[in-house]
mmCIF file of C-alpha atoms in Angstrom:
data_model
loop_
_atom_site.group_PDB
_atom_site.id
_atom_site.type_symbol
_atom_site.label_atom_id
_atom_site.label_comp_id
_atom_site.label_asym_id
_atom_site.label_seq_id
_atom_site.Cartn_x
_atom_site.Cartn_y
_atom_site.Cartn_z
ATOM 1 C CA MET L 12 73.532 103.476 128.260
ATOM 2 C CA LEU L 13 75.062 104.022 124.706
ATOM 3 C CA GLU L 14 74.688 107.144 122.598
ATOM 4 C CA ALA L 15 76.678 107.861 119.264
ATOM 5 C CA ARG L 16 76.323 110.069 117.034
ATOM 6 C CA LEU L 17 77.479 109.728 113.034
ATOM 7 C CA GLY L 18 77.705 113.264 111.020
ATOM 8 C CA SER L 19 76.259 111.281 107.846
ATOM 9 C CA THR L 20 74.285 108.154 107.600
ATOM 10 C CA THR L 21 75.917 107.621 104.545
ATOM 11 C CA LEU L 22 78.526 106.062 106.026
ATOM 12 C CA LEU L 23 76.473 103.929 108.090
ATOM 13 C CA LYS L 24 74.788 102.625 104.813
ATOM 14 C CA LYS L 25 78.348 101.996 103.507
ATOM 15 C CA ILE L 26 79.223 99.764 106.558
ATOM 16 C CA VAL L 27 76.113 97.942 107.284
ATOM 17 C CA ASP L 28 76.658 97.213 102.640
ATOM 18 C CA ALA L 29 79.803 95.761 103.063
ATOM 19 C CA LEU L 30 78.733 93.812 106.109
ATOM 20 C CA LYS L 31 75.550 92.111 105.065
ATOM 21 C CA GLU L 32 76.361 89.899 102.475
ATOM 22 C CA ILE L 33 78.645 88.039 104.712
ATOM 23 C CA LEU L 34 76.476 88.414 107.650
ATOM 24 C CA SER L 35 72.616 87.901 107.995
ATOM 25 C CA GLN L 36 72.593 88.676 112.200
ATOM 26 C CA SER L 37 75.287 90.010 114.359
ATOM 27 C CA THR L 38 76.496 91.275 117.697
ATOM 28 C CA LEU L 39 77.653 95.150 117.929
ATOM 29 C CA ASP L 40 80.374 95.319 121.330
ATOM 30 C CA CYS L 41 80.059 99.036 122.276
ATOM 31 C CA SER L 42 82.269 99.767 125.318
ATOM 32 C CA ALA L 43 84.089 103.107 126.360
ATOM 33 C CA SER L 44 86.353 103.178 123.424
ATOM 34 C CA GLY L 45 84.307 103.124 120.256
ATOM 35 C CA ILE L 46 82.032 99.726 118.702
ATOM 36 C CA GLN L 47 82.999 96.215 117.355
ATOM 37 C CA LEU L 48 82.173 93.597 115.915
ATOM 38 C CA GLN L 49 83.327 90.058 114.962
ATOM 39 C CA ALA L 50 81.523 87.089 113.004
ATOM 40 C CA MET L 51 82.392 84.423 111.144
ATOM 41 C CA ASP L 52 79.863 83.945 107.794
ATOM 42 C CA ASN L 53 77.276 80.791 107.547
ATOM 43 C CA SER L 54 79.810 78.590 106.754
ATOM 44 C CA HIS L 55 82.733 79.587 108.922
ATOM 45 C CA VAL L 56 85.106 80.157 105.630
ATOM 46 C CA SER L 57 85.528 83.709 106.405
ATOM 47 C CA LEU L 58 85.412 86.659 109.404
ATOM 48 C CA VAL L 59 84.917 89.670 109.696
ATOM 49 C CA ALA L 60 85.931 92.297 112.202
ATOM 50 C CA MET L 61 85.100 95.837 112.567
ATOM 51 C CA SER L 62 85.944 98.714 114.357
ATOM 52 C CA LEU L 63 84.904 102.016 114.884
ATOM 53 C CA ARG L 64 86.786 103.800 117.563
ATOM 54 C CA ARG L 65 85.079 106.708 119.682
ATOM 55 C CA GLU L 66 86.618 109.001 117.673
ATOM 56 C CA CYS L 67 84.608 108.066 114.622
ATOM 57 C CA PHE L 68 81.488 109.859 115.969
ATOM 58 C CA GLU L 69 80.400 113.403 116.303
ATOM 59 C CA ARG L 70 79.617 112.884 119.443
ATOM 60 C CA TYR L 71 80.073 109.439 121.710
ATOM 61 C CA ARG L 72 78.945 108.381 125.095
ATOM 62 C CA CYS L 73 79.178 104.267 126.564
ATOM 63 C CA ASP L 74 78.653 104.139 130.164
ATOM 64 C CA ARG L 75 78.285 100.100 130.207
ATOM 65 C CA ASN L 76 79.413 97.795 128.269
ATOM 66 C CA VAL L 77 76.579 96.748 125.788
ATOM 67 C CA ALA L 78 76.190 94.328 123.118
ATOM 68 C CA LEU L 79 73.308 95.091 120.949
ATOM 69 C CA GLY L 80 72.173 91.793 118.653
ATOM 70 C CA LEU L 81 71.226 93.269 115.406
ATOM 71 C CA ASP L 82 69.396 91.475 111.843
ATOM 72 C CA LEU L 83 71.505 93.630 109.516
ATOM 73 C CA LYS L 84 68.217 93.768 106.544
ATOM 74 C CA SER L 85 66.095 95.001 109.165
ATOM 75 C CA LEU L 86 68.879 97.406 110.054
ATOM 76 C CA MET L 87 69.510 98.689 106.488
ATOM 77 C CA LYS L 88 65.610 98.879 105.844
ATOM 78 C CA VAL L 89 65.860 101.852 108.399
ATOM 79 C CA LEU L 90 68.424 103.397 107.364
ATOM 80 C CA LYS L 91 66.886 103.331 104.050
ATOM 81 C CA CYS L 92 64.292 105.513 105.664
ATOM 82 C CA ALA L 93 67.175 108.325 106.119
ATOM 83 C CA SER L 94 68.634 110.783 103.623
ATOM 84 C CA GLY L 95 72.150 110.432 103.161
ATOM 85 C CA ASP L 96 73.393 113.574 104.472
ATOM 86 C CA ASP L 97 70.936 113.285 107.651
ATOM 87 C CA ALA L 98 72.669 113.035 111.004
ATOM 88 C CA VAL L 99 72.032 109.736 112.610
ATOM 89 C CA THR L 100 72.160 109.102 116.369
ATOM 90 C CA ILE L 101 72.341 105.618 117.560
ATOM 91 C CA SER L 102 71.196 104.755 121.157
ATOM 92 C CA ALA L 103 70.413 102.133 123.642
ATOM 93 C CA ALA L 104 69.607 101.884 127.628
ATOM 94 C CA ASP L 105 71.287 99.273 129.547
ATOM 95 C CA LYS L 106 69.886 95.829 128.656
ATOM 96 C CA ALA L 107 67.830 97.383 126.006
ATOM 97 C CA ASP L 108 65.320 95.098 124.122
ATOM 98 C CA LYS L 109 65.206 97.880 120.600
ATOM 99 C CA LEU L 110 67.812 100.292 119.347
ATOM 100 C CA GLN L 111 66.607 103.558 118.773
ATOM 101 C CA LEU L 112 67.636 105.415 115.619
ATOM 102 C CA ARG L 113 67.154 109.419 115.281
ATOM 103 C CA PHE L 114 67.952 110.864 111.499
ATOM 104 C CA GLU L 115 68.274 114.543 111.461
ATOM 105 C CA SER L 116 68.373 116.477 108.671
ATOM 106 C CA ALA L 117 71.174 118.713 107.952
ATOM 107 C CA GLY L 118 69.129 122.300 108.859
ATOM 108 C CA ASN L 119 67.330 120.135 112.008
ATOM 109 C CA GLU L 120 63.893 121.058 110.347
ATOM 110 C CA ARG L 121 63.013 117.657 110.446
ATOM 111 C CA THR L 122 63.606 114.747 113.057
ATOM 112 C CA ALA L 123 62.661 111.459 112.207
ATOM 113 C CA ASP L 124 63.046 108.552 115.025
ATOM 114 C CA TYR L 125 62.806 104.503 114.687
ATOM 115 C CA GLU L 126 63.166 101.779 116.813
ATOM 116 C CA LEU L 127 64.558 98.300 116.021
ATOM 117 C CA ARG L 128 64.076 95.426 117.708
ATOM 118 C CA LEU L 129 66.827 93.638 119.220
ATOM 119 C CA LEU L 130 67.889 90.140 119.132
ATOM 120 C CA ASN L 131 69.566 87.845 121.558
ATOM 121 C CA LEU L 132 72.560 86.265 119.869
ATOM 122 C CA GLU L 133 74.838 83.975 120.103
ATOM 123 C CA GLN L 134 78.145 85.527 120.958
ATOM 124 C CA ASP L 135 81.365 83.338 119.218
ATOM 125 C CA HIS L 136 84.033 85.366 119.498
ATOM 126 C CA LEU L 137 87.377 83.656 117.677
ATOM 127 C CA ALA L 138 91.263 85.187 118.771
ATOM 128 C CA ILE L 139 92.870 86.283 115.900
ATOM 129 C CA PRO L 140 96.476 86.469 116.377
ATOM 130 C CA GLU L 141 98.843 88.845 115.688
ATOM 131 C CA THR L 142 100.099 87.638 112.067
ATOM 132 C CA ASP L 143 103.235 89.040 110.264
ATOM 133 C CA TYR L 144 102.354 88.742 106.558
ATOM 134 C CA ALA L 145 105.049 87.764 104.422
ATOM 135 C CA CYS L 146 103.480 89.863 101.414
ATOM 136 C CA VAL L 147 101.459 93.252 102.321
ATOM 137 C CA VAL L 148 100.078 94.667 99.078
ATOM 138 C CA HIS L 149 98.008 98.254 99.008
ATOM 139 C CA MET L 150 95.913 98.948 95.986
ATOM 140 C CA PRO L 151 93.129 100.935 94.705
ATOM 141 C CA SER L 152 90.673 99.281 96.362
ATOM 142 C CA THR L 153 88.247 99.780 92.935
ATOM 143 C CA GLU L 154 91.516 97.793 91.048
ATOM 144 C CA PHE L 155 90.601 95.200 93.819
ATOM 145 C CA ALA L 156 86.663 95.012 92.903
ATOM 146 C CA ARG L 157 87.258 94.897 89.366
ATOM 147 C CA ILE L 158 89.771 92.049 89.627
ATOM 148 C CA CYS L 159 87.906 89.527 91.783
ATOM 149 C CA ARG L 160 84.408 90.681 89.536
ATOM 150 C CA ASP L 161 86.161 89.752 86.673
ATOM 151 C CA LEU L 162 88.202 86.535 87.618
ATOM 152 C CA ALA L 163 84.669 84.784 88.951
ATOM 153 C CA THR L 164 83.574 84.561 85.158
ATOM 154 C CA PHE L 165 86.270 82.070 84.780
ATOM 155 C CA SER L 166 86.461 79.995 87.943
ATOM 156 C CA GLU L 167 85.080 79.490 91.664
ATOM 157 C CA SER L 168 88.864 79.700 93.112
ATOM 158 C CA VAL L 169 91.527 82.613 92.715
ATOM 159 C CA VAL L 170 95.115 81.635 92.935
ATOM 160 C CA ILE L 171 96.667 84.962 93.936
ATOM 161 C CA ALA L 172 100.535 84.586 93.649
ATOM 162 C CA CYS L 173 102.640 87.315 95.307
ATOM 163 C CA SER L 174 106.504 88.177 94.923
ATOM 164 C CA LYS L 175 108.685 91.189 94.902
ATOM 165 C CA ASP L 176 107.764 91.315 90.864
ATOM 166 C CA GLY L 177 104.148 91.817 91.629
ATOM 167 C CA ILE L 178 101.183 90.201 92.639
ATOM 168 C CA LYS L 179 99.492 87.892 89.903
ATOM 169 C CA PHE L 180 95.716 86.843 90.394
ATOM 170 C CA SER L 181 94.766 83.542 88.211
ATOM 171 C CA ALA L 182 91.767 81.557 87.566
ATOM 172 C CA SER L 183 91.000 78.952 84.832
ATOM 173 C CA GLY L 184 87.891 77.139 84.230
ATOM 174 C CA GLU L 185 86.048 75.535 81.256
ATOM 175 C CA LEU L 186 85.664 78.981 79.560
ATOM 176 C CA GLY L 187 89.403 79.679 79.419
ATOM 177 C CA SER L 188 92.008 80.946 81.891
ATOM 178 C CA ALA L 189 92.856 84.633 83.304
ATOM 179 C CA ASN L 190 95.970 86.211 84.562
ATOM 180 C CA ILE L 191 96.239 89.872 86.159
ATOM 181 C CA THR L 192 99.239 91.026 87.413
ATOM 182 C CA LEU L 193 100.163 94.160 89.434
ATOM 183 C CA SER L 194 103.224 95.340 89.809
ATOM 184 C CA GLU L 195 104.712 98.348 92.371
ATOM 185 C CA THR L 196 103.830 101.613 90.089
ATOM 186 C CA SER L 197 105.664 104.894 90.577
ATOM 187 C CA LYS L 198 102.655 107.004 91.552
ATOM 188 C CA GLY L 199 102.539 104.912 94.620
ATOM 189 C CA ASP L 200 98.665 103.768 94.240
ATOM 190 C CA VAL L 201 99.993 99.814 94.034
ATOM 191 C CA SER L 202 102.645 99.174 96.799
ATOM 192 C CA LEU L 203 104.154 95.636 97.614
ATOM 193 C CA GLN L 204 106.012 94.943 100.206
ATOM 194 C CA VAL L 205 107.391 91.249 100.082
ATOM 195 C CA GLU L 206 109.449 89.554 102.768
ATOM 196 C CA GLU L 207 109.028 85.709 101.026
ATOM 197 C CA PRO L 208 106.819 85.145 98.087
ATOM 198 C CA VAL L 209 103.321 83.657 98.981
ATOM 199 C CA THR L 210 101.040 81.704 96.616
ATOM 200 C CA LEU L 211 97.732 80.758 98.158
ATOM 201 C CA CYS L 212 94.152 79.752 96.551
ATOM 202 C CA PHE L 213 91.002 80.897 97.716
ATOM 203 C CA ALA L 214 87.221 80.800 97.016
ATOM 204 C CA VAL L 215 86.671 83.723 94.850
ATOM 205 C CA ARG L 216 83.082 84.224 95.897
ATOM 206 C CA TYR L 217 83.905 85.526 99.211
ATOM 207 C CA LEU L 218 86.357 87.859 97.933
ATOM 208 C CA ASN L 219 83.636 89.672 95.968
ATOM 209 C CA SER L 220 81.488 89.389 99.004
ATOM 210 C CA PHE L 221 84.127 91.416 100.342
ATOM 211 C CA THR L 222 84.280 93.998 98.028
ATOM 212 C CA ARG L 223 81.095 95.632 98.855
ATOM 213 C CA ALA L 224 83.219 97.373 101.440
ATOM 214 C CA THR L 225 84.713 99.154 98.144
ATOM 215 C CA SER L 226 83.047 102.299 98.957
ATOM 216 C CA LEU L 227 84.192 102.901 102.404
ATOM 217 C CA ALA L 228 88.111 103.698 100.935
ATOM 218 C CA ASP L 229 89.990 104.490 97.813
ATOM 219 C CA LYS L 230 92.535 101.671 98.953
ATOM 220 C CA VAL L 231 92.715 98.473 100.356
ATOM 221 C CA LYS L 232 95.375 96.276 102.332
ATOM 222 C CA ILE L 233 96.165 92.557 101.291
ATOM 223 C CA GLY L 234 98.172 90.732 103.502
ATOM 224 C CA LEU L 235 99.318 87.112 102.672
ATOM 225 C CA ALA L 236 101.674 84.233 104.547
ATOM 226 C CA ALA L 237 101.693 80.875 103.954
ATOM 227 C CA ASP L 238 99.096 78.725 105.252
ATOM 228 C CA VAL L 239 97.118 81.646 106.770
ATOM 229 C CA PRO L 240 93.898 83.212 106.339
ATOM 230 C CA LEU L 241 94.185 86.326 103.829
ATOM 231 C CA LEU L 242 93.564 89.855 105.385
ATOM 232 C CA VAL L 243 91.471 92.217 103.176
ATOM 233 C CA GLU L 244 91.366 95.289 104.944
ATOM 234 C CA TYR L 245 89.432 98.706 104.082
ATOM 235 C CA PRO L 246 90.237 101.786 106.273
ATOM 236 C CA ILE L 247 86.948 103.542 107.498
ATOM 237 C CA GLU L 248 88.061 107.392 107.880
ATOM 238 C CA ASP L 249 90.809 107.772 110.151
ATOM 239 C CA HIS L 250 89.257 105.413 113.289
ATOM 240 C CA GLY L 251 87.937 102.519 111.883
ATOM 241 C CA TYR L 252 88.578 99.341 110.132
ATOM 242 C CA ILE L 253 86.365 96.674 108.498
ATOM 243 C CA ARG L 254 88.967 93.450 108.289
ATOM 244 C CA TYR L 255 87.902 90.654 106.430
ATOM 245 C CA TYR L 256 89.578 86.731 106.823
ATOM 246 C CA LEU L 257 88.908 84.598 104.275
ATOM 247 C CA ALA L 258 90.909 80.982 104.714
ATOM 248 C CA PRO L 259 92.475 79.083 101.730
ATOM 249 C CA LYS L 260 91.417 76.390 99.721
ATOM 250 C CA VAL L 261 94.236 73.438 100.025
ATOM 251 C CA ASP L 262 94.767 70.280 97.625
ATOM 252 C CA ASP L 263 92.551 67.751 98.111
ATOM 253 C CA MET A 6 89.295 71.866 99.595
ATOM 254 C CA GLN A 7 88.268 74.678 101.724
ATOM 255 C CA ARG A 8 89.318 74.871 105.074
ATOM 256 C CA GLY A 9 87.183 76.705 107.706
ATOM 257 C CA ILE A 10 88.321 79.795 109.391
ATOM 258 C CA ASP A 11 87.776 78.620 112.667
ATOM 259 C CA THR A 12 90.616 75.808 111.942
ATOM 260 C CA PHE A 13 92.958 79.004 112.163
ATOM 261 C CA PHE A 14 91.795 81.315 115.074
ATOM 262 C CA HIS A 15 90.281 79.206 117.766
ATOM 263 C CA ARG A 16 87.354 80.377 119.992
ATOM 264 C CA MET A 17 88.229 82.379 122.703
#
C-alpha cells in the first residue's frame, strides 16, 4: 500500500496546477523511492517528467509499486476542498480503484476524508537520454514567465538564441517584432554556462503552459542543445522537480 | 514544422 503525507496542501495544488494544462490524465508511479510521473501532451510535442523523492514527504510508505491513474481536473476539484495549510495524506491499497485523500487542519480540529476514483490508463513511457546541453541557463522563474507571455503577443513561435553574451528570445509576426536579451548578472540571478552557441525555434504556447509551474520555484533552469528538445526544469523544494521537454520546430 | 517529442525520445 501507499501512504504519503505532505505538510501543506498548497504544494500539491501547485504541482497539479503545473501539470493540468499540459496533461488531462496521467499516472503516478509510486515506489519505495518516491512518486514519479511521465507523460506527453495530447499532441505529442512536449513531455512532462515529475519526481517527488520520498524525502519530499513528512511521512512516506510504499510497500509495493503502485500506478495511480488520475484525472487531474478531478484531483484539483478535491484539492480545492482543502485549506492551503491543511496537511494532506494520500493513500491507496494495492490494486486499488480509489485514491484516499485526508486533509487535516493545522490544529487537528478538522479531518476531512475524500475518495477519488482511479482510472485505468495506458502507460506509454519514453526513454529520456542523458543530454549534455551546450547551453544551460538559470534565471528567475518569474522573468521566464514574463518573457513567454510577452512574446506570445507577437507570434506562435519563439526563437531562442543562446551564446556567451546572453540568451535572446525573439518573435515576429504581423504586429511587429520583439527581442528580449538577458545577460549574466553579477548578483547571479541570471547565469549562463555556454559550451557552444545554440539557436532553436519553439512553439510559444507550450512554453506558456510550462510557466504554470512558476509558483513552485524562484529559479528555472533551461537546457539547450542543437536538434534536441528544450529542457525547462523547476525544482520542487530540495528533493523533487518538474521537467518539461519541448520538441523544436524546424524549417519546412 | 513542429516535430513530435517521440521522434527524439523513444518508447521503452
